[in-house]
Tab-separated table of C-alpha atoms in Angstrom:
chain	number	residue	atom	x	y	z
P	216	UNK	CA	18.460	-30.175	-53.203
P	217	UNK	CA	20.697	-27.989	-51.090
P	218	UNK	CA	19.617	-25.202	-48.805
P	219	UNK	CA	21.033	-21.793	-49.516
P	220	UNK	CA	23.437	-20.389	-46.919
P	221	UNK	CA	21.876	-18.223	-44.244
P	222	UNK	CA	22.392	-14.524	-44.358
P	223	UNK	CA	24.395	-13.153	-41.427
P	224	UNK	CA	22.287	-11.824	-38.567
P	225	UNK	CA	21.971	-8.075	-38.474
P	226	UNK	CA	23.750	-6.355	-35.591
P	227	UNK	CA	21.673	-3.655	-33.944
P	228	UNK	CA	23.049	-0.272	-33.058
P	229	UNK	CA	24.080	-0.162	-29.353
P	230	UNK	CA	21.569	2.630	-28.682
P	231	UNK	CA	18.785	0.541	-30.196
P	232	UNK	CA	19.827	-2.455	-28.107
P	233	UNK	CA	19.789	-0.308	-24.964
P	234	UNK	CA	16.372	1.098	-25.859
P	235	UNK	CA	14.904	-2.360	-26.450
P	236	UNK	CA	16.460	-3.712	-23.248
P	237	UNK	CA	15.122	-0.772	-21.224
P	238	UNK	CA	11.612	-1.074	-22.650
P	239	UNK	CA	11.545	-4.849	-22.159
P	240	UNK	CA	12.548	-4.298	-18.526
P	241	UNK	CA	9.773	-1.702	-18.127
P	242	UNK	CA	7.257	-4.179	-19.522
P	243	UNK	CA	8.429	-6.839	-17.050
P	244	UNK	CA	8.146	-4.375	-14.164
P	245	UNK	CA	4.683	-3.265	-15.285
P	246	UNK	CA	3.538	-6.886	-15.558
P	247	UNK	CA	4.744	-7.562	-12.003
P	248	UNK	CA	2.983	-4.418	-10.751
P	249	UNK	CA	-0.202	-5.472	-12.552
P	250	UNK	CA	-0.142	-8.893	-10.884
P	251	UNK	CA	0.373	-7.266	-7.491
P	252	UNK	CA	-2.504	-4.843	-8.113
P	253	UNK	CA	-4.781	-7.676	-9.267
P	254	UNK	CA	-3.984	-9.594	-6.099
P	255	UNK	CA	-4.728	-6.576	-3.934
P	256	UNK	CA	-8.003	-5.937	-5.770
P	257	UNK	CA	-9.049	-9.574	-5.389
P	258	UNK	CA	-8.232	-9.514	-1.678
P	259	UNK	CA	-10.150	-6.266	-1.162
P	260	UNK	CA	-13.128	-7.503	-3.176
P	261	UNK	CA	-13.352	-10.678	-1.091
P	262	UNK	CA	-12.937	-8.801	2.189
P	263	UNK	CA	-15.519	-6.139	1.333
P	264	UNK	CA	-18.043	-8.638	-0.021
P	265	UNK	CA	-17.906	-10.606	3.243
P	266	UNK	CA	-18.922	-7.531	5.262
P	267	UNK	CA	-22.461	-7.749	3.864
P	268	UNK	CA	-24.733	-10.746	4.415
P	269	UNK	CA	-26.755	-10.365	1.256
P	270	UNK	CA	-25.893	-8.423	-1.842
P	271	UNK	CA	-22.234	-7.872	-0.995
P	272	UNK	CA	-20.819	-9.954	-3.824
P	273	UNK	CA	-23.283	-8.461	-6.311
P	274	UNK	CA	-22.455	-4.891	-5.264
P	275	UNK	CA	-18.698	-5.497	-5.430
P	276	UNK	CA	-19.029	-7.314	-8.757
P	277	UNK	CA	-20.987	-4.439	-10.274
P	278	UNK	CA	-18.399	-1.955	-9.052
P	279	UNK	CA	-15.320	-3.744	-10.452
P	280	UNK	CA	-16.913	-5.366	-13.510
P	281	UNK	CA	-16.545	-8.982	-12.429
P	282	UNK	CA	-19.177	-11.691	-12.157
P	283	UNK	CA	-21.040	-12.115	-8.879
P	284	UNK	CA	-19.914	-15.731	-8.818
P	285	UNK	CA	-16.248	-14.713	-9.043
P	286	UNK	CA	-16.626	-12.264	-6.155
P	287	UNK	CA	-18.532	-14.886	-4.139
P	288	UNK	CA	-15.569	-17.230	-4.624
P	289	UNK	CA	-13.165	-14.510	-3.463
P	290	UNK	CA	-15.385	-13.855	-0.422
P	291	UNK	CA	-15.452	-17.549	0.447
P	292	UNK	CA	-11.658	-17.722	0.201
P	293	UNK	CA	-11.395	-14.649	2.420
P	294	UNK	CA	-13.688	-16.269	5.002
P	295	UNK	CA	-11.591	-19.461	4.985
P	296	UNK	CA	-8.389	-17.487	5.531
P	297	UNK	CA	-9.992	-15.346	8.229
P	298	UNK	CA	-11.531	-18.326	10.045
P	299	UNK	CA	-8.186	-20.130	9.926
P	300	UNK	CA	-6.518	-17.135	11.572
P	301	UNK	CA	-9.169	-17.030	14.334
P	302	UNK	CA	-8.728	-20.747	15.046
P	303	UNK	CA	-4.942	-20.319	15.254
P	304	UNK	CA	-5.279	-17.451	17.754
């Protein structure tokens, strides 16, 4: 049994190619901005949660829609980074 020959690949209009390239680039830029914003939010959540002895992680978690455990982990990471900076000073 032989396979039929492949049809030639369609060539897009140059304007369509440009549009797709531009939009793909915008998506890549938006994804990078989203990652940066997520990092900033995580850092702020950990920092703010550590300011309060009790209830900080729960209050931050309720505000941003994350679990208290996740915010507690971010707060612990913030404390480790902050304590490491104090020891280095």
